[in-house]
Structure formats: structure tokens, C-alpha cells
XYZ file of C-alpha atoms in Angstrom:
311
model
C 9.524 -11.852 -22.491
C 7.062 -11.031 -19.721
C 8.840 -8.263 -17.768
C 7.815 -6.750 -14.442
C 8.913 -3.287 -15.652
C 8.670 -3.242 -19.469
C 10.353 -0.489 -21.446
C 8.277 2.620 -22.018
C 7.381 3.794 -25.528
C 9.695 6.537 -26.776
C 6.856 8.994 -27.112
C 5.653 8.589 -23.549
C 7.863 11.386 -22.254
C 6.345 14.170 -24.359
C 2.602 13.521 -24.094
C 1.979 16.299 -21.569
C 4.108 19.069 -23.086
C 1.266 20.622 -25.098
C -0.969 20.702 -22.023
C 1.811 22.205 -19.910
C 2.044 25.180 -22.235
C -1.620 25.973 -21.478
C -1.061 26.125 -17.698
C 0.651 28.959 -15.880
C 2.610 28.578 -12.669
C 3.257 24.865 -12.403
C 5.996 23.001 -10.609
C 6.698 19.442 -11.692
C 8.152 16.934 -9.246
C 9.291 13.799 -11.107
C 10.344 11.104 -8.640
C 12.033 8.710 -11.007
C 15.185 6.840 -10.129
C 18.420 8.139 -11.644
C 19.489 4.643 -12.674
C 18.383 1.911 -15.071
C 15.235 2.223 -17.138
C 13.783 4.925 -14.883
C 16.995 6.912 -15.267
C 16.690 6.835 -19.052
C 13.023 7.786 -18.822
C 13.894 10.706 -16.539
C 16.599 11.944 -18.937
C 14.215 11.867 -21.900
C 11.454 13.444 -19.869
C 13.698 16.271 -18.677
C 14.957 16.873 -22.200
C 11.460 16.849 -23.704
C 10.110 19.610 -21.441
C 13.290 21.703 -21.404
C 12.040 24.016 -24.211
C 9.000 25.115 -22.165
C 10.693 25.628 -18.798
C 10.409 29.203 -17.582
C 9.827 31.300 -14.499
C 6.268 29.968 -14.462
C 7.069 26.304 -15.142
C 9.731 24.816 -12.875
C 11.196 21.327 -12.790
C 12.458 19.654 -9.584
C 13.863 16.125 -9.714
C 13.737 14.030 -6.540
C 15.120 10.480 -6.598
C 12.686 8.949 -4.120
C 14.345 5.535 -3.862
C 17.867 6.937 -3.627
C 17.012 9.434 -0.876
C 14.232 7.679 1.035
C 15.011 4.030 0.341
C 12.318 1.620 1.473
C 11.753 2.914 5.013
C 13.112 6.460 5.506
C 10.157 8.358 4.063
C 10.607 11.143 6.601
C 13.393 12.333 4.295
C 10.677 13.746 2.052
C 11.181 16.873 4.147
C 14.198 17.511 1.905
C 11.829 17.829 -1.036
C 9.492 20.124 0.868
C 12.417 22.408 1.695
C 12.971 22.837 -2.053
C 9.378 23.793 -2.860
C 8.233 25.558 0.329
C 8.779 29.055 -1.083
C 6.842 28.116 -4.214
C 3.874 26.799 -2.211
C 3.728 29.923 -0.066
C 4.057 32.207 -3.079
C 1.175 30.667 -5.040
C -1.057 30.085 -1.998
C -4.538 28.502 -2.107
C -8.135 29.632 -2.665
C -9.899 31.080 0.392
C -13.251 32.813 0.930
C -14.302 34.493 4.167
C -17.716 34.119 5.808
C -19.049 36.974 3.649
C -18.089 35.228 0.435
C -15.200 37.608 -0.183
C -12.056 36.210 -1.736
C -9.175 36.364 0.734
C -6.635 34.219 -1.097
C -6.287 33.065 -4.683
C -4.308 30.054 -5.853
C -2.035 30.924 -8.762
C -0.044 27.723 -9.183
C -0.114 23.971 -8.831
C 2.256 21.100 -8.158
C 2.345 18.174 -10.581
C 3.866 15.115 -8.917
C 4.660 11.962 -10.861
C 6.653 8.743 -10.758
C 6.434 5.895 -13.289
C 2.779 5.084 -12.566
C 1.906 8.341 -10.757
C 0.644 6.055 -8.023
C 2.682 4.817 -5.048
C 5.558 7.285 -4.619
C 3.265 10.008 -5.880
C 0.670 9.183 -3.221
C 3.235 9.358 -0.403
C 4.585 12.688 -1.650
C 1.186 14.274 -2.214
C 0.160 13.197 1.279
C 3.074 15.202 2.651
C 2.331 18.246 0.471
C -1.392 18.079 1.237
C -0.670 17.966 4.973
C 1.554 21.050 4.785
C -1.004 23.010 2.768
C -3.845 21.999 5.095
C -1.813 23.116 8.109
C -1.224 26.537 6.555
C -4.944 26.857 5.758
C -5.994 25.925 9.300
C -3.451 28.356 10.722
C -4.801 31.080 8.455
C -8.347 30.704 9.828
C -7.046 30.327 13.413
C -8.082 26.707 13.849
C -4.420 25.946 14.494
C -1.938 28.194 16.201
C 1.049 29.501 14.281
C 3.300 26.913 15.901
C 0.819 24.035 15.869
C 0.708 21.174 13.372
C -1.789 18.437 12.575
C 0.399 16.002 14.506
C -0.445 17.881 17.714
C -4.015 16.571 17.450
C -3.818 12.736 17.353
C -7.484 12.103 16.524
C -7.498 14.530 13.592
C -4.060 13.305 12.505
C -5.337 9.712 12.374
C -8.444 10.743 10.416
C -6.318 12.618 7.887
C -4.022 9.630 7.354
C -6.900 7.171 6.967
C -8.736 9.482 4.562
C -5.675 9.925 2.365
C -4.712 6.246 2.500
C -8.231 5.106 1.561
C -8.288 7.573 -1.309
C -4.931 6.319 -2.581
C -6.031 2.693 -2.270
C -9.220 3.395 -4.241
C -7.296 4.995 -7.118
C -4.673 2.256 -7.061
C -7.260 -0.531 -7.080
C -8.981 0.951 -10.121
C -5.672 1.450 -11.933
C -3.570 -1.554 -10.914
C -5.981 -3.966 -9.247
C -4.370 -3.745 -5.795
C -4.162 -1.192 -2.966
C -1.332 1.344 -3.136
C 2.184 0.290 -2.223
C 3.828 2.070 0.714
C 0.317 2.679 2.027
C 1.340 1.848 5.589
C 3.411 5.029 5.746
C 0.480 7.133 4.579
C -1.919 5.345 6.946
C 0.279 5.103 10.056
C 3.106 7.563 9.459
C 5.768 4.834 9.450
C 6.797 1.694 7.624
C 5.702 -1.579 9.206
C 6.664 -5.212 8.689
C 3.090 -6.017 7.710
C 3.121 -3.128 5.243
C 6.313 -4.384 3.588
C 4.843 -7.897 3.305
C 1.646 -6.421 1.837
C 3.743 -4.531 -0.717
C 5.450 -7.775 -1.745
C 2.108 -9.530 -2.178
C 0.573 -6.590 -4.057
C 3.605 -6.338 -6.346
C 3.209 -10.008 -7.319
C -0.538 -9.531 -7.771
C 0.083 -6.533 -10.037
C 2.480 -8.586 -12.136
C -0.165 -11.257 -12.665
C -3.024 -8.822 -13.289
C -1.015 -6.589 -15.619
C 0.162 -9.459 -17.783
C -2.687 -11.952 -17.606
C -5.908 -10.082 -16.774
C -5.754 -6.408 -17.775
C -6.523 -6.967 -21.456
C -10.139 -7.750 -20.633
C -10.353 -4.714 -18.346
C -8.964 -2.504 -21.124
C -11.599 -3.861 -23.509
C -14.289 -2.867 -21.000
C -12.846 0.655 -20.789
C -12.684 0.936 -24.584
C -16.351 -0.054 -24.839
C -17.308 2.429 -22.122
C -15.370 5.297 -23.728
C -16.602 4.590 -27.246
C -13.257 3.540 -28.698
C -14.944 0.373 -29.925
C -18.550 0.328 -31.122
C -20.151 -3.095 -30.858
C -23.286 -4.132 -32.717
C -25.228 -7.296 -33.507
C -23.990 -7.308 -37.093
C -20.394 -6.611 -36.192
C -18.393 -9.761 -35.562
C -15.000 -10.024 -33.944
C -12.209 -9.996 -36.552
C -10.991 -13.403 -37.626
C -7.779 -14.271 -35.798
C -4.780 -13.955 -38.087
C -2.061 -15.059 -35.690
C -0.620 -18.512 -35.233
C -2.509 -21.339 -33.579
C -0.314 -21.311 -30.489
C -0.626 -17.551 -29.998
C -4.403 -17.673 -30.425
C -4.799 -20.272 -27.684
C -1.817 -19.544 -25.439
C -2.595 -18.276 -21.979
C -1.073 -18.171 -18.534
C -3.579 -20.760 -17.323
C -2.579 -23.185 -20.086
C 1.138 -22.730 -19.445
C 0.664 -23.039 -15.690
C -1.494 -26.163 -16.064
C 1.101 -27.855 -18.284
C 3.925 -26.904 -15.955
C 2.006 -28.057 -12.876
C 1.169 -31.387 -14.512
C 4.811 -31.881 -15.447
C 5.942 -31.117 -11.894
C 3.401 -33.555 -10.432
C 4.498 -36.369 -12.758
C 8.129 -35.484 -12.047
C 7.583 -35.838 -8.301
C 5.724 -39.127 -8.763
C 8.522 -40.494 -10.939
C 11.247 -39.359 -8.560
C 9.591 -41.218 -5.695
C 9.984 -44.477 -7.627
C 13.248 -43.684 -9.386
C 15.445 -45.263 -6.692
C 14.182 -48.766 -7.426
C 13.100 -48.447 -11.031
C 15.317 -47.313 -13.925
C 12.243 -46.699 -16.066
C 10.950 -44.089 -13.620
C 14.414 -42.523 -13.470
C 14.243 -42.023 -17.235
C 10.723 -40.633 -16.860
C 11.994 -38.205 -14.224
C 14.603 -36.919 -16.656
C 11.977 -36.575 -19.375
C 9.586 -34.674 -17.108
C 12.468 -32.447 -15.956
C 13.227 -31.631 -19.570
C 9.545 -30.967 -20.204
C 9.386 -28.519 -17.268
C 12.544 -26.782 -18.450
C 11.260 -26.579 -22.012
C 7.908 -25.064 -21.015
C 9.617 -22.523 -18.764
C 12.048 -21.476 -21.499
C 9.295 -21.247 -24.114
C 7.061 -19.077 -21.931
C 9.996 -16.827 -21.048
C 11.050 -16.444 -24.689
C 7.492 -15.936 -25.983
C 5.967 -14.099 -23.067
C 3.837 -11.754 -25.182
C 1.977 -14.724 -26.653
C 0.778 -15.667 -23.173
C -0.290 -12.217 -22.005
C -3.895 -11.077 -21.883
C -3.949 -8.223 -24.398
C -6.876 -6.020 -25.496
C -8.847 -7.309 -28.482
C -11.133 -4.393 -29.354
C -8.893 -1.343 -29.711
C -5.307 -2.012 -30.731
C -2.663 0.325 -29.315
C -0.430 2.245 -31.694
C 2.521 0.899 -29.678
């Protein structure tokens, strides 16, 4: 089946544990939902890093969707309240005009959701803003009681800079701009932003299932995971005929043709029994194609050909 949110491999929750043990002073902010597949992923993730939690490595769970929903992103302040002391304690790096070190950063914040993309971008925008405000206050660019929001021109530049950065990363990773980008760009959710999210979500579904295999092959070639040469031919396909030639375009073309013939037959079905029978046949054909694609979704996806995943 071609799912919008496929299940994650069991080993996905422990990939970063070894790296975590090499870093001191880190606070992790997983923003997974507490329910459904994300809830199970969060439970496994929390359990997998439990052995390395310490005074230096903290773990803070924040259910972004439960607390903020789709529009109340200002509630991220609840998360900041939980980590404010940590941010102030571990500071940031600062040199004075003489090149002397005034501050030294001793910790970092690792924010992640399922893709480390959309919710992560919104949260890091908030954290980055708070840190930047403290830095500007430290060097007397801002007063102790001033914030970036007090300077509309600079505030707008900051939002645009962060939103463009998030869109660039998202486009490389998923093929579309970041979701929830209107909040980062304008400081609030907009109707146009919600509609853009809907369109981008559908585009991601198509790209992820029917286009990303080719992109992954390009990355594997670039990173040396697959070495191509004149004398090296592609392996002979060993799968079934249907799976070798199945594609979204083929399924869509067959379904579209069936729908067109169905409509043409229905227009004449009132006065012609033969076309009524044809309408029923085309209806069955449409239903059969839809069921087959749904039941054999993996055969129609665009998967990498050069470097096969262990999963």
C-alpha cells in the first residue's frame, strides 16, 4: 500500500545514540505526537536514549500538534519556559572588539520531529530569535527590555531570512517549501498558508512515492555509494513483468482512460442498453485498477535502482 506516513524501521530510533555519547551538554526536543505511529516512535526513541541521559544530556518532549494545533503556534512559549534556564546556562560564543573571548557556548539544543523539517523549523525559529535577542542585548544593540519585535523592519528581515532558509532545506529534502512557513515568515497562520500546506502535502506524497527514487540514485552516484563505469551494466531485472513496468503514470493513464470511456458510455446509457452494460464494465475496470494499485502500491512507487536499502 502507498501510505502518506509509512511505518518507520525499528532501528531508526537508535541511530544517533552513539553520536550523542560524544557530545557534552545537549538538550533534545522531540516534537512527536503522543498518539498513533508518532506516539510509538516517540516511546521507542525515549526508551532507546534512556541509558545515556544524564545531567549533561537532557530530554524534553513537546507534543507540538497537541499543544499548538494547526494555528496556535504562539503556545511554543510553553516550550521556551522549559528550556530558558538551560539556554542561559550554556550561553553562546562571543568575542569583543579586541578578539578576547567574552562568552563560550557549552551546550546545544537538538530539535527534531519526524522529518526534522516543518515543526522543527518553527521551533528553531523561536529559539533562534530568543538567542539573538540575548546576544543583541549583551552588546547593547537592544535594551534590556527590548525585543526584535520592537523593530518592525529588522523583525521582518529576520522572519524572511529564516523562512527562506527553511524553504531551501525543505525543497532539497522533500521537493516543496516548508509547511507552516507562513508562521515563520509572517508571525501568524494565514488562509493562504494553510492552502499552500495542503498543496505541498499532496506534492510531497507524489514526489516521495513516484519521483524520489531517481533523486536518491543521483545522490548515491554523487556520494560514491554506486560506482558506474562503461563496462558495468545495470543488473538484469529479476522481478515480475508487472512490477518491472508498473508506474504511477501507467496506472493513472489506465484509470483516466477508463473514466473517460465510462463517462462517454453513461451519456448514451439512457437510450442504449449496450452502453449501459459498457458503463458497468468500465466502472468495474476503474474499481479493479484502484484496488490493485492500493493493494500493490510498492510495485508502482519509484524506488532507487543503484544502491538498495537494508530496509
